[in-house]
């Protein structure tokens, strides 16, 4: 008899047995096919013992999220590949459920939801093998009971078959390595111990004893925490080697020493946790110091950027004003603004390079120094504070750099008054208090005189600009007389005549 996930094949049947099985399949409405040893198909009514033996192939029904198992032999055949099949089995003839970390073996048509799988570390990462045929299972969850004390249930052939297969698989998860030739279980110790693989009869006996429950407890402790599995496995293997009685059959040593080995491994693990706790506190203190220093450096880079931007903006506004109001060379003004923009750009670039370098350093060192921190804790302790400092730098860099760039563009494109000359600047020294009564004083250009008259003209202009103007406008009249070409004597006579007329009045 052979059974796969889809079909069940029963061979060496007589005609009567083949008819009996065919009648059962007809009642259940399961498809089937009957053939002889020559693979010739037969109908049920044509079966005759003269053409026996017959073979019947039954196609099993497909159930939603459940694998149908019809026989004990089929159950044994399917167990090695259980990890690749459905997580819920309906087993004909099973009296009570067998619930493991990844599978549920249920009595036929028992309605239970699929089990919530408990993730475990692959045992092949812990046990070294040198042969091409791997003996260590890649999934230990299907061999560990969820509740070893209560899930043993009532003994039946199916449960005994599962316990035997579980014992063989779990024993192979204990050592540090497995010999490729003899399949011996080797423990590095100290001292080094090699335990021979048990026979099938020894496995059957061990599976029915209390030692099987102790083995379940030991391996459950090893694999219950995926992050600590490697440490726990090493401690348990060392304790088995240390407390063992020497070379012998694996089932005999485990039966005698597994309880004490598990207790010693637990104590050693707790002590290692205490030592790791002190190291962890030191590592967290160093991490806090590193994060504080990094954020302070990024903050300092932000301050330098703000200072550079402020200075560049002040210089830029001054250069714009100079370009609009002075006769300074345009090329010189643009060159000064270019220097200010370059300074701001170098400050921003140096800050960005520092931030980028720190990000790479955190990415390199996190899996090596701070792997013990969960991702959520590392995010809260390291990434969030540094991200806040980096965001402040980016805002200052983008806003300040953009403002300086805009001001530089304004300066480069603005056009100054190219008609300004030094003479027009000197004319601005003439006071404008009398612009209403003498509007042509600043704009009039002096006529052509002799050198003496030109000198007198300039002296009068300076006198008009620097003296105190009285209510009569005498200084203005004097300047106008000279500008109109009259001599100083004529002007004095005119002033005396005006004063005489004023006295008569």
Tab-separated table of C-alpha atoms in Angstrom:
chain	number	residue	atom	x	y	z
A	1	UNK	CA	0.000	0.000	0.000
A	2	UNK	CA	1.266	3.437	-0.981
A	3	UNK	CA	-0.332	6.797	-0.393
A	4	UNK	CA	0.481	10.220	-1.738
A	5	UNK	CA	-1.177	13.566	-1.177
A	6	UNK	CA	-3.655	12.945	-4.024
A	7	UNK	CA	-4.049	9.160	-4.382
A	8	UNK	CA	-3.941	5.882	-2.467
A	9	UNK	CA	-2.699	2.729	-4.188
A	10	UNK	CA	-3.535	-0.755	-2.804
A	11	UNK	CA	-1.898	-3.752	-4.504
A	12	UNK	CA	-1.985	-7.584	-4.355
A	13	UNK	CA	-5.771	-7.737	-3.994
A	14	UNK	CA	-7.996	-10.642	-4.748
A	15	UNK	CA	-11.168	-10.199	-6.702
A	16	UNK	CA	-13.340	-10.127	-3.575
A	17	UNK	CA	-11.185	-7.524	-1.826
A	18	UNK	CA	-11.072	-5.375	-4.950
A	19	UNK	CA	-14.897	-5.502	-5.228
A	20	UNK	CA	-15.263	-4.604	-1.547
A	21	UNK	CA	-13.013	-1.539	-1.891
A	22	UNK	CA	-14.772	-0.547	-5.110
A	23	UNK	CA	-18.155	-0.689	-3.375
A	24	UNK	CA	-16.861	1.612	-0.614
A	25	UNK	CA	-15.552	4.115	-3.186
A	26	UNK	CA	-18.894	4.066	-5.010
A	27	UNK	CA	-20.762	4.849	-1.795
A	28	UNK	CA	-18.350	7.683	-0.980
A	29	UNK	CA	-18.396	8.878	-4.615
A	30	UNK	CA	-14.620	8.738	-4.810
A	31	UNK	CA	-13.040	8.090	-8.232
A	32	UNK	CA	-11.056	4.844	-8.549
A	33	UNK	CA	-9.439	2.627	-11.147
A	34	UNK	CA	-8.743	-1.169	-11.059
A	35	UNK	CA	-5.963	-2.881	-13.012
A	36	UNK	CA	-4.058	-6.147	-12.976
A	37	UNK	CA	-0.334	-6.841	-12.829
A	38	UNK	CA	-0.098	-6.094	-16.558
A	39	UNK	CA	-1.674	-2.658	-16.023
A	40	UNK	CA	-4.824	-3.756	-17.868
A	41	UNK	CA	-7.937	-1.967	-16.691
A	42	UNK	CA	-10.901	-3.943	-15.295
A	43	UNK	CA	-14.486	-3.172	-14.460
A	44	UNK	CA	-15.915	-4.283	-11.123
A	45	UNK	CA	-18.267	-6.824	-12.726
A	46	UNK	CA	-15.423	-8.404	-14.715
A	47	UNK	CA	-13.138	-9.148	-11.774
A	48	UNK	CA	-12.098	-12.797	-11.533
A	49	UNK	CA	-9.557	-14.492	-9.260
A	50	UNK	CA	-8.039	-16.125	-12.299
A	51	UNK	CA	-6.578	-12.737	-13.299
A	52	UNK	CA	-5.488	-11.635	-9.801
A	53	UNK	CA	-3.674	-9.942	-8.182
A	54	UNK	CA	-5.407	-6.644	-8.798
A	55	UNK	CA	-4.427	-3.098	-7.954
A	56	UNK	CA	-6.858	-0.316	-7.128
A	57	UNK	CA	-5.926	3.390	-7.272
A	58	UNK	CA	-8.257	5.648	-5.278
A	59	UNK	CA	-8.291	9.380	-5.917
A	60	UNK	CA	-8.738	11.139	-2.577
A	61	UNK	CA	-11.162	14.036	-2.283
A	62	UNK	CA	-9.705	17.511	-1.935
A	63	UNK	CA	-10.702	19.468	1.130
A	64	UNK	CA	-10.185	23.156	1.714
A	65	UNK	CA	-6.962	23.720	3.692
A	66	UNK	CA	-6.832	20.072	4.747
A	67	UNK	CA	-4.941	16.972	3.631
A	68	UNK	CA	-6.813	13.656	3.722
A	69	UNK	CA	-4.826	10.657	5.034
A	70	UNK	CA	-6.526	7.259	4.727
A	71	UNK	CA	-4.036	4.779	6.186
A	72	UNK	CA	-1.289	4.363	8.761
A	73	UNK	CA	1.222	3.506	6.063
A	74	UNK	CA	0.225	6.645	4.171
A	75	UNK	CA	0.640	8.675	7.368
A	76	UNK	CA	4.185	7.329	7.791
A	77	UNK	CA	5.018	7.967	4.137
A	78	UNK	CA	3.767	11.562	4.194
A	79	UNK	CA	5.422	12.633	7.460
A	80	UNK	CA	8.897	13.324	5.978
A	81	UNK	CA	7.358	15.802	3.515
A	82	UNK	CA	4.859	17.283	5.950
A	83	UNK	CA	6.479	20.733	5.909
A	84	UNK	CA	5.678	21.069	2.191
A	85	UNK	CA	2.031	19.985	2.534
A	86	UNK	CA	-1.040	21.476	4.160
A	87	UNK	CA	-0.843	22.727	7.739
A	88	UNK	CA	-3.986	20.757	8.680
A	89	UNK	CA	-4.376	16.989	8.251
A	90	UNK	CA	-7.512	14.856	8.511
A	91	UNK	CA	-6.289	11.415	9.529
A	92	UNK	CA	-8.648	8.452	9.365
A	93	UNK	CA	-8.201	6.372	12.518
A	94	UNK	CA	-6.581	9.103	14.679
A	95	UNK	CA	-8.294	9.226	18.071
A	96	UNK	CA	-7.189	12.639	19.417
A	97	UNK	CA	-5.474	15.664	17.852
A	98	UNK	CA	-1.722	16.165	17.670
A	99	UNK	CA	-1.082	19.911	17.684
A	100	UNK	CA	2.439	21.083	16.894
A	101	UNK	CA	4.026	24.488	16.328
A	102	UNK	CA	3.337	24.368	12.588
A	103	UNK	CA	0.887	21.519	11.915
A	104	UNK	CA	-2.340	20.082	13.292
A	105	UNK	CA	-3.051	16.376	12.884
A	106	UNK	CA	-6.814	16.013	13.449
A	107	UNK	CA	-9.272	13.126	13.514
A	108	UNK	CA	-11.204	12.674	10.293
A	109	UNK	CA	-13.388	15.688	9.381
A	110	UNK	CA	-12.740	17.445	12.681
A	111	UNK	CA	-13.343	21.139	12.101
A	112	UNK	CA	-10.596	23.326	13.563
A	113	UNK	CA	-8.996	26.468	12.123
A	114	UNK	CA	-5.476	26.137	10.729
A	115	UNK	CA	-2.815	26.543	13.437
A	116	UNK	CA	-0.995	29.821	13.962
A	117	UNK	CA	2.560	28.907	13.056
A	118	UNK	CA	5.390	29.680	15.458
A	119	UNK	CA	8.435	30.829	13.518
A	120	UNK	CA	11.665	29.009	14.383
A	121	UNK	CA	15.281	29.169	13.290
A	122	UNK	CA	16.388	26.597	10.745
A	123	UNK	CA	18.214	23.813	12.668
A	124	UNK	CA	20.556	23.321	9.728
A	125	UNK	CA	22.194	26.621	10.667
A	126	UNK	CA	23.070	25.137	14.083
A	127	UNK	CA	24.138	21.556	13.277
A	128	UNK	CA	26.984	21.040	10.848
A	129	UNK	CA	26.725	18.237	8.285
A	130	UNK	CA	29.375	17.109	5.824
A	131	UNK	CA	27.384	14.658	3.696
A	132	UNK	CA	25.326	15.411	0.600
A	133	UNK	CA	22.237	13.811	2.160
A	134	UNK	CA	21.013	16.191	4.839
A	135	UNK	CA	19.754	14.440	7.973
A	136	UNK	CA	18.824	17.486	10.035
A	137	UNK	CA	15.279	18.725	9.358
A	138	UNK	CA	14.919	22.233	7.948
A	139	UNK	CA	11.776	22.856	10.032
A	140	UNK	CA	11.586	21.772	13.655
A	141	UNK	CA	8.119	23.226	14.298
A	142	UNK	CA	6.216	20.142	13.112
A	143	UNK	CA	8.055	17.985	15.692
A	144	UNK	CA	7.429	20.188	18.750
A	145	UNK	CA	4.130	19.901	20.635
A	146	UNK	CA	2.396	23.104	21.626
A	147	UNK	CA	1.688	21.635	25.058
A	148	UNK	CA	3.837	18.563	25.699
A	149	UNK	CA	2.138	17.860	29.018
A	150	UNK	CA	-1.386	17.738	27.558
A	151	UNK	CA	-1.032	16.941	23.852
A	152	UNK	CA	0.213	13.391	24.218
A	153	UNK	CA	-3.370	12.154	24.451
A	154	UNK	CA	-4.288	8.493	24.189
A	155	UNK	CA	-1.696	6.210	22.634
A	156	UNK	CA	-2.634	4.921	19.187
A	157	UNK	CA	-0.638	3.710	16.165
A	158	UNK	CA	-0.706	7.128	14.478
A	159	UNK	CA	0.539	8.944	17.557
A	160	UNK	CA	3.258	6.360	18.106
A	161	UNK	CA	4.389	6.752	14.491
A	162	UNK	CA	4.563	10.528	14.866
A	163	UNK	CA	6.429	10.279	18.204
A	164	UNK	CA	9.016	7.938	16.681
A	165	UNK	CA	9.605	10.289	13.718
A	166	UNK	CA	9.741	13.276	16.086
A	167	UNK	CA	12.324	11.554	18.316
A	168	UNK	CA	14.618	10.835	15.371
A	169	UNK	CA	14.361	14.410	14.050
A	170	UNK	CA	14.768	16.108	17.434
A	171	UNK	CA	17.829	14.048	18.352
A	172	UNK	CA	19.494	15.276	15.184
A	173	UNK	CA	18.870	18.880	16.289
A	174	UNK	CA	20.872	18.473	19.512
A	175	UNK	CA	24.564	17.998	18.552
A	176	UNK	CA	27.070	20.425	17.072
A	177	UNK	CA	27.673	18.202	14.059
A	178	UNK	CA	26.668	14.855	12.546
A	179	UNK	CA	29.165	12.367	11.180
A	180	UNK	CA	28.590	11.782	7.480
A	181	UNK	CA	29.480	8.062	7.558
A	182	UNK	CA	28.186	6.712	10.857
A	183	UNK	CA	25.481	9.351	11.524
A	184	UNK	CA	26.951	9.719	15.028
A	185	UNK	CA	25.963	12.792	17.025
A	186	UNK	CA	29.097	14.778	17.910
A	187	UNK	CA	29.232	17.335	20.738
A	188	UNK	CA	32.202	19.718	20.936
A	189	UNK	CA	31.995	19.984	24.700
A	190	UNK	CA	34.379	20.143	26.438
A	191	UNK	CA	34.809	17.238	26.679
A	192	UNK	CA	34.177	16.038	23.139
A	193	UNK	CA	31.536	13.333	22.980
A	194	UNK	CA	30.241	11.226	20.097
A	195	UNK	CA	26.902	9.426	20.551
A	196	UNK	CA	25.896	6.677	18.151
A	197	UNK	CA	22.603	6.917	16.294
A	198	UNK	CA	19.820	4.745	17.814
A	199	UNK	CA	18.144	1.898	15.986
A	200	UNK	CA	14.478	1.900	14.957
A	201	UNK	CA	13.573	-0.308	17.900
A	202	UNK	CA	15.335	2.020	20.332
A	203	UNK	CA	13.500	4.979	18.820
A	204	UNK	CA	10.138	3.242	19.275
A	205	UNK	CA	10.883	2.504	22.930
A	206	UNK	CA	12.110	6.038	23.652
A	207	UNK	CA	9.043	7.609	22.000
A	208	UNK	CA	6.753	5.937	24.530
A	209	UNK	CA	8.701	7.013	27.618
A	210	UNK	CA	8.691	10.115	29.780
A	211	UNK	CA	12.103	10.972	28.359
A	212	UNK	CA	10.336	11.942	25.120
A	213	UNK	CA	8.459	14.663	27.025
A	214	UNK	CA	11.761	15.884	28.532
A	215	UNK	CA	13.273	16.036	25.047
A	216	UNK	CA	10.267	18.082	23.935
A	217	UNK	CA	10.770	20.531	26.801
A	218	UNK	CA	14.493	20.901	26.039
A	219	UNK	CA	14.077	21.586	22.315
A	220	UNK	CA	11.094	23.869	22.956
A	221	UNK	CA	13.302	25.977	25.226
A	222	UNK	CA	16.017	26.113	22.556
A	223	UNK	CA	13.748	27.189	19.682
A	224	UNK	CA	11.132	29.291	21.459
A	225	UNK	CA	13.064	32.533	20.895
A	226	UNK	CA	14.464	32.821	17.383
A	227	UNK	CA	16.992	35.510	18.338
A	228	UNK	CA	18.493	33.446	21.209
A	229	UNK	CA	18.304	30.036	19.514
A	230	UNK	CA	21.991	29.895	18.600
A	231	UNK	CA	23.159	30.715	22.122
A	232	UNK	CA	20.723	28.314	23.774
A	233	UNK	CA	21.631	25.484	21.412
A	234	UNK	CA	25.339	25.910	22.122
A	235	UNK	CA	24.752	25.926	25.881
A	236	UNK	CA	22.526	22.818	25.811
A	237	UNK	CA	24.980	20.900	23.617
A	238	UNK	CA	27.844	21.823	25.960
A	239	UNK	CA	25.856	20.690	29.009
A	240	UNK	CA	24.994	17.356	27.387
A	241	UNK	CA	28.678	16.754	26.644
A	242	UNK	CA	29.748	17.845	30.140
A	243	UNK	CA	27.183	15.796	32.054
A	244	UNK	CA	27.220	12.791	29.744
A	245	UNK	CA	28.522	9.377	30.738
A	246	UNK	CA	30.730	9.110	27.670
A	247	UNK	CA	30.223	7.431	24.332
A	248	UNK	CA	26.990	5.480	24.004
A	249	UNK	CA	23.645	5.358	22.266
A	250	UNK	CA	22.034	8.771	21.953
A	251	UNK	CA	18.691	7.641	23.399
A	252	UNK	CA	20.349	6.207	26.510
A	253	UNK	CA	22.377	9.378	27.215
A	254	UNK	CA	19.435	11.697	26.592
A	255	UNK	CA	17.171	9.552	28.764
A	256	UNK	CA	19.575	9.872	31.673
A	257	UNK	CA	20.993	13.407	31.324
A	258	UNK	CA	18.570	15.614	29.397
A	259	UNK	CA	16.871	16.981	32.532
A	260	UNK	CA	20.125	18.001	34.240
A	261	UNK	CA	21.559	19.308	30.977
A	262	UNK	CA	18.510	21.514	30.426
A	263	UNK	CA	18.733	22.902	33.955
A	264	UNK	CA	22.433	23.692	33.571
A	265	UNK	CA	21.834	25.330	30.200
A	266	UNK	CA	19.107	27.523	31.678
A	267	UNK	CA	21.396	28.693	34.510
A	268	UNK	CA	24.256	29.391	32.090
A	269	UNK	CA	21.917	31.332	29.833
A	270	UNK	CA	20.663	33.474	32.710
A	271	UNK	CA	24.240	34.232	33.738
A	272	UNK	CA	25.124	35.161	30.169
A	273	UNK	CA	22.114	37.461	30.087
A	274	UNK	CA	23.386	39.224	33.212
A	275	UNK	CA	26.806	39.723	31.640
A	276	UNK	CA	25.229	40.801	28.379
A	277	UNK	CA	23.029	43.209	30.335
A	278	UNK	CA	26.063	45.030	31.730
A	279	UNK	CA	27.678	45.138	28.302
A	280	UNK	CA	24.397	46.325	26.836
A	281	UNK	CA	24.169	49.216	29.276
A	282	UNK	CA	27.712	50.268	28.391
A	283	UNK	CA	26.943	49.975	24.695
A	284	UNK	CA	23.776	52.037	25.102
A	285	UNK	CA	25.728	54.712	26.968
A	286	UNK	CA	28.292	54.857	24.165
A	287	UNK	CA	25.466	54.986	21.638
A	288	UNK	CA	23.828	57.901	23.461
A	289	UNK	CA	27.141	59.778	23.539
A	290	UNK	CA	27.706	59.166	19.836
A	291	UNK	CA	24.197	60.314	18.915
A	292	UNK	CA	24.575	63.466	21.058
A	293	UNK	CA	27.906	64.335	19.461
A	294	UNK	CA	26.563	63.734	15.982
A	295	UNK	CA	23.456	65.866	16.464
A	296	UNK	CA	25.543	68.673	18.018
A	297	UNK	CA	27.877	68.646	15.023
A	298	UNK	CA	24.961	68.776	12.608
A	299	UNK	CA	23.454	71.624	14.632
A	300	UNK	CA	26.772	73.484	14.466
A	301	UNK	CA	26.819	72.992	10.693
A	302	UNK	CA	23.298	74.454	10.600
A	303	UNK	CA	24.452	77.514	12.574
A	304	UNK	CA	27.411	78.015	10.251
A	305	UNK	CA	25.098	77.833	7.259
A	306	UNK	CA	22.727	80.403	8.748
A	307	UNK	CA	25.644	82.736	9.577
A	308	UNK	CA	27.071	82.439	6.071
A	309	UNK	CA	23.670	83.039	4.488
A	310	UNK	CA	23.010	86.103	6.678
A	311	UNK	CA	26.371	87.628	5.809
A	312	UNK	CA	25.904	86.930	2.114
A	313	UNK	CA	22.448	88.499	2.125
A	314	UNK	CA	23.770	91.647	3.858
A	315	UNK	CA	26.653	91.922	1.425
A	316	UNK	CA	24.342	91.307	-1.502
A	317	UNK	CA	21.896	94.045	-0.488
A	318	UNK	CA	24.808	96.469	-0.076
A	319	UNK	CA	26.133	95.574	-3.516
A	320	UNK	CA	22.708	96.098	-5.091
A	321	UNK	CA	22.508	99.557	-3.509
A	322	UNK	CA	26.022	100.364	-4.667
A	323	UNK	CA	25.262	99.254	-8.192
A	324	UNK	CA	22.179	101.484	-8.331
A	325	UNK	CA	23.635	104.635	-6.740
A	326	UNK	CA	27.403	104.681	-7.319
A	327	UNK	CA	29.798	104.684	-10.216
A	328	UNK	CA	31.792	101.706	-8.944
A	329	UNK	CA	32.734	99.207	-11.644
A	330	UNK	CA	29.931	96.716	-12.386
A	331	UNK	CA	32.426	93.883	-12.822
A	332	UNK	CA	33.866	94.513	-9.378
A	333	UNK	CA	30.385	94.453	-7.783
A	334	UNK	CA	29.453	91.210	-9.578
A	335	UNK	CA	32.768	89.625	-8.577
A	336	UNK	CA	32.179	90.435	-4.917
A	337	UNK	CA	28.714	88.880	-5.073
A	338	UNK	CA	30.154	85.785	-6.748
A	339	UNK	CA	32.633	85.414	-3.903
A	340	UNK	CA	29.802	85.623	-1.345
A	341	UNK	CA	27.740	82.999	-3.238
A	342	UNK	CA	30.761	80.685	-3.466
A	343	UNK	CA	31.380	80.972	0.277
A	344	UNK	CA	27.766	80.036	1.079
A	345	UNK	CA	27.901	77.123	-1.384
A	346	UNK	CA	31.083	75.727	0.207
A	347	UNK	CA	29.608	75.967	3.710
A	348	UNK	CA	26.437	74.130	2.607
A	349	UNK	CA	28.436	71.475	0.724
A	350	UNK	CA	30.703	70.760	3.684
A	351	UNK	CA	27.676	70.357	5.949
A	352	UNK	CA	25.969	68.010	3.503
A	353	UNK	CA	29.129	65.899	3.183
A	354	UNK	CA	29.274	65.518	6.963
A	355	UNK	CA	25.620	64.426	7.136
A	356	UNK	CA	26.160	61.939	4.312
A	357	UNK	CA	29.270	60.501	5.941
A	358	UNK	CA	27.450	59.992	9.252
A	359	UNK	CA	24.584	58.210	7.524
A	360	UNK	CA	26.960	55.755	5.882
A	361	UNK	CA	28.797	55.171	9.159
A	362	UNK	CA	25.525	54.365	10.951
A	363	UNK	CA	24.585	51.919	8.209
A	364	UNK	CA	27.947	50.133	8.466
A	365	UNK	CA	28.134	49.877	12.255
A	366	UNK	CA	24.511	49.188	13.207
A	367	UNK	CA	24.494	45.450	12.255
A	368	UNK	CA	27.903	44.945	13.898
A	369	UNK	CA	27.666	46.836	17.168
A	370	UNK	CA	23.956	47.348	17.831
A	371	UNK	CA	22.371	44.241	16.377
A	372	UNK	CA	20.928	43.464	19.817
A	373	UNK	CA	18.614	46.467	19.468
A	374	UNK	CA	15.304	45.813	17.710
A	375	UNK	CA	14.632	47.919	14.640
A	376	UNK	CA	11.918	49.910	16.405
A	377	UNK	CA	14.207	50.757	19.330
A	378	UNK	CA	17.099	51.703	17.047
A	379	UNK	CA	14.731	53.930	15.078
A	380	UNK	CA	13.599	55.691	18.256
A	381	UNK	CA	17.036	56.026	19.877
A	382	UNK	CA	19.227	56.861	16.878
A	383	UNK	CA	17.456	57.556	13.621
A	384	UNK	CA	14.749	59.907	14.893
A	385	UNK	CA	17.068	62.360	16.780
A	386	UNK	CA	19.587	62.485	13.940
A	387	UNK	CA	16.796	62.910	11.395
A	388	UNK	CA	15.483	65.959	13.259
A	389	UNK	CA	18.932	67.603	13.241
A	390	UNK	CA	19.430	66.729	9.574
A	391	UNK	CA	16.032	68.145	8.615
A	392	UNK	CA	16.895	71.453	10.327
A	393	UNK	CA	20.139	71.601	8.327
A	394	UNK	CA	18.370	70.824	5.054
A	395	UNK	CA	15.747	73.531	5.660
A	396	UNK	CA	18.441	76.114	6.450
A	397	UNK	CA	20.531	75.043	3.459
A	398	UNK	CA	17.690	75.062	0.932
A	399	UNK	CA	16.027	78.254	2.187
A	400	UNK	CA	19.278	80.186	2.725
A	401	UNK	CA	20.914	78.959	-0.448
A	402	UNK	CA	17.811	79.792	-2.459
A	403	UNK	CA	17.606	83.293	-1.002
A	404	UNK	CA	21.275	83.986	-1.770
A	405	UNK	CA	20.884	82.631	-5.304
A	406	UNK	CA	17.840	84.827	-5.967
A	407	UNK	CA	19.618	87.918	-4.636
A	408	UNK	CA	22.640	87.113	-6.808
A	409	UNK	CA	20.432	86.852	-9.892
A	410	UNK	CA	18.806	90.179	-9.054
A	411	UNK	CA	22.221	91.795	-8.695
A	412	UNK	CA	23.543	90.315	-11.946
A	413	UNK	CA	20.540	91.438	-13.990
A	414	UNK	CA	19.926	94.878	-12.452
A	415	UNK	CA	21.285	97.844	-14.488
A	416	UNK	CA	22.876	100.843	-12.736
A	417	UNK	CA	22.764	104.527	-13.944
A	418	UNK	CA	25.533	104.465	-16.525
A	419	UNK	CA	25.126	108.249	-17.191
A	420	UNK	CA	26.331	109.220	-13.719
A	421	UNK	CA	29.560	111.203	-13.774
A	422	UNK	CA	31.665	112.760	-11.028
A	423	UNK	CA	30.467	116.238	-12.074
A	424	UNK	CA	26.825	115.329	-11.423
A	425	UNK	CA	27.819	113.965	-8.051
A	426	UNK	CA	29.613	117.229	-7.145
A	427	UNK	CA	26.586	119.289	-8.219
A	428	UNK	CA	24.586	117.495	-5.599
A	429	UNK	CA	26.539	119.409	-2.966
A	430	UNK	CA	24.503	122.611	-3.771
A	431	UNK	CA	21.742	123.005	-1.183
A	432	UNK	CA	18.196	122.596	-2.418
A	433	UNK	CA	16.474	124.883	0.096
A	434	UNK	CA	15.971	127.610	-2.500
A	435	UNK	CA	14.892	125.403	-5.378
A	436	UNK	CA	11.418	126.951	-5.315
A	437	UNK	CA	12.667	130.583	-5.834
A	438	UNK	CA	15.678	129.730	-8.055
A	439	UNK	CA	14.824	126.508	-9.864
A	440	UNK	CA	17.639	126.869	-12.371
A	441	UNK	CA	20.438	127.108	-9.834
A	442	UNK	CA	21.611	123.454	-10.038
A	443	UNK	CA	20.740	122.696	-13.614
A	444	UNK	CA	22.228	125.820	-15.302
A	445	UNK	CA	25.636	125.314	-16.798
A	446	UNK	CA	28.075	128.209	-16.574
A	447	UNK	CA	28.782	130.180	-19.756
A	448	UNK	CA	32.208	130.416	-21.236
A	449	UNK	CA	34.310	133.051	-19.394
A	450	UNK	CA	37.866	133.953	-19.165
A	451	UNK	CA	39.957	132.062	-16.734
A	452	UNK	CA	39.546	134.751	-14.053
A	453	UNK	CA	35.800	134.866	-14.479
A	454	UNK	CA	35.549	131.093	-14.377
A	455	UNK	CA	37.508	131.035	-11.155
A	456	UNK	CA	35.217	133.720	-9.691
A	457	UNK	CA	32.219	131.715	-10.811
A	458	UNK	CA	33.423	128.594	-9.022
A	459	UNK	CA	34.208	130.540	-5.857
A	460	UNK	CA	30.703	132.030	-5.800
A	461	UNK	CA	29.142	128.591	-6.269
A	462	UNK	CA	31.114	127.191	-3.352
A	463	UNK	CA	30.224	130.256	-1.286
A	464	UNK	CA	26.557	129.787	-2.166
A	465	UNK	CA	26.701	126.162	-1.094
A	466	UNK	CA	28.473	126.601	2.223
A	467	UNK	CA	27.359	130.036	3.620
A	468	UNK	CA	24.288	130.728	5.718
A	469	UNK	CA	21.419	131.900	3.611
A	470	UNK	CA	19.638	135.010	4.937
A	471	UNK	CA	16.085	136.169	4.291
A	472	UNK	CA	17.130	138.749	1.560
A	473	UNK	CA	18.690	136.062	-0.650
A	474	UNK	CA	21.812	138.162	-0.899
A	475	UNK	CA	24.119	135.301	-1.579
A	476	UNK	CA	21.824	134.016	-4.286
A	477	UNK	CA	21.649	137.438	-5.911
A	478	UNK	CA	25.428	137.772	-5.815
A	479	UNK	CA	25.862	134.408	-7.446
A	480	UNK	CA	23.279	135.254	-10.074
A	481	UNK	CA	24.992	138.563	-10.843
A	482	UNK	CA	28.286	136.845	-11.478
A	483	UNK	CA	26.540	134.147	-13.551
A	484	UNK	CA	24.850	136.892	-15.667
A	485	UNK	CA	28.207	138.457	-16.470
A	486	UNK	CA	28.017	141.566	-14.302
A	487	UNK	CA	31.039	142.676	-12.361
A	488	UNK	CA	31.225	142.691	-8.619
A	489	UNK	CA	31.272	146.500	-8.471
A	490	UNK	CA	28.062	146.812	-10.463
A	491	UNK	CA	26.499	144.249	-8.149
A	492	UNK	CA	27.561	146.204	-5.048
A	493	UNK	CA	26.050	149.453	-6.540
A	494	UNK	CA	22.836	147.655	-7.229
A	495	UNK	CA	22.684	146.379	-3.673
A	496	UNK	CA	23.263	149.892	-2.227
A	497	UNK	CA	20.531	151.338	-4.466
A	498	UNK	CA	18.124	148.728	-3.277
A	499	UNK	CA	18.943	149.444	0.364
A	500	UNK	CA	18.429	153.215	-0.186
A	501	UNK	CA	15.080	152.680	-1.746
A	502	UNK	CA	14.095	150.445	1.121
A	503	UNK	CA	15.034	153.227	3.608
A	504	UNK	CA	12.886	155.757	1.782
A	505	UNK	CA	9.970	153.431	1.990
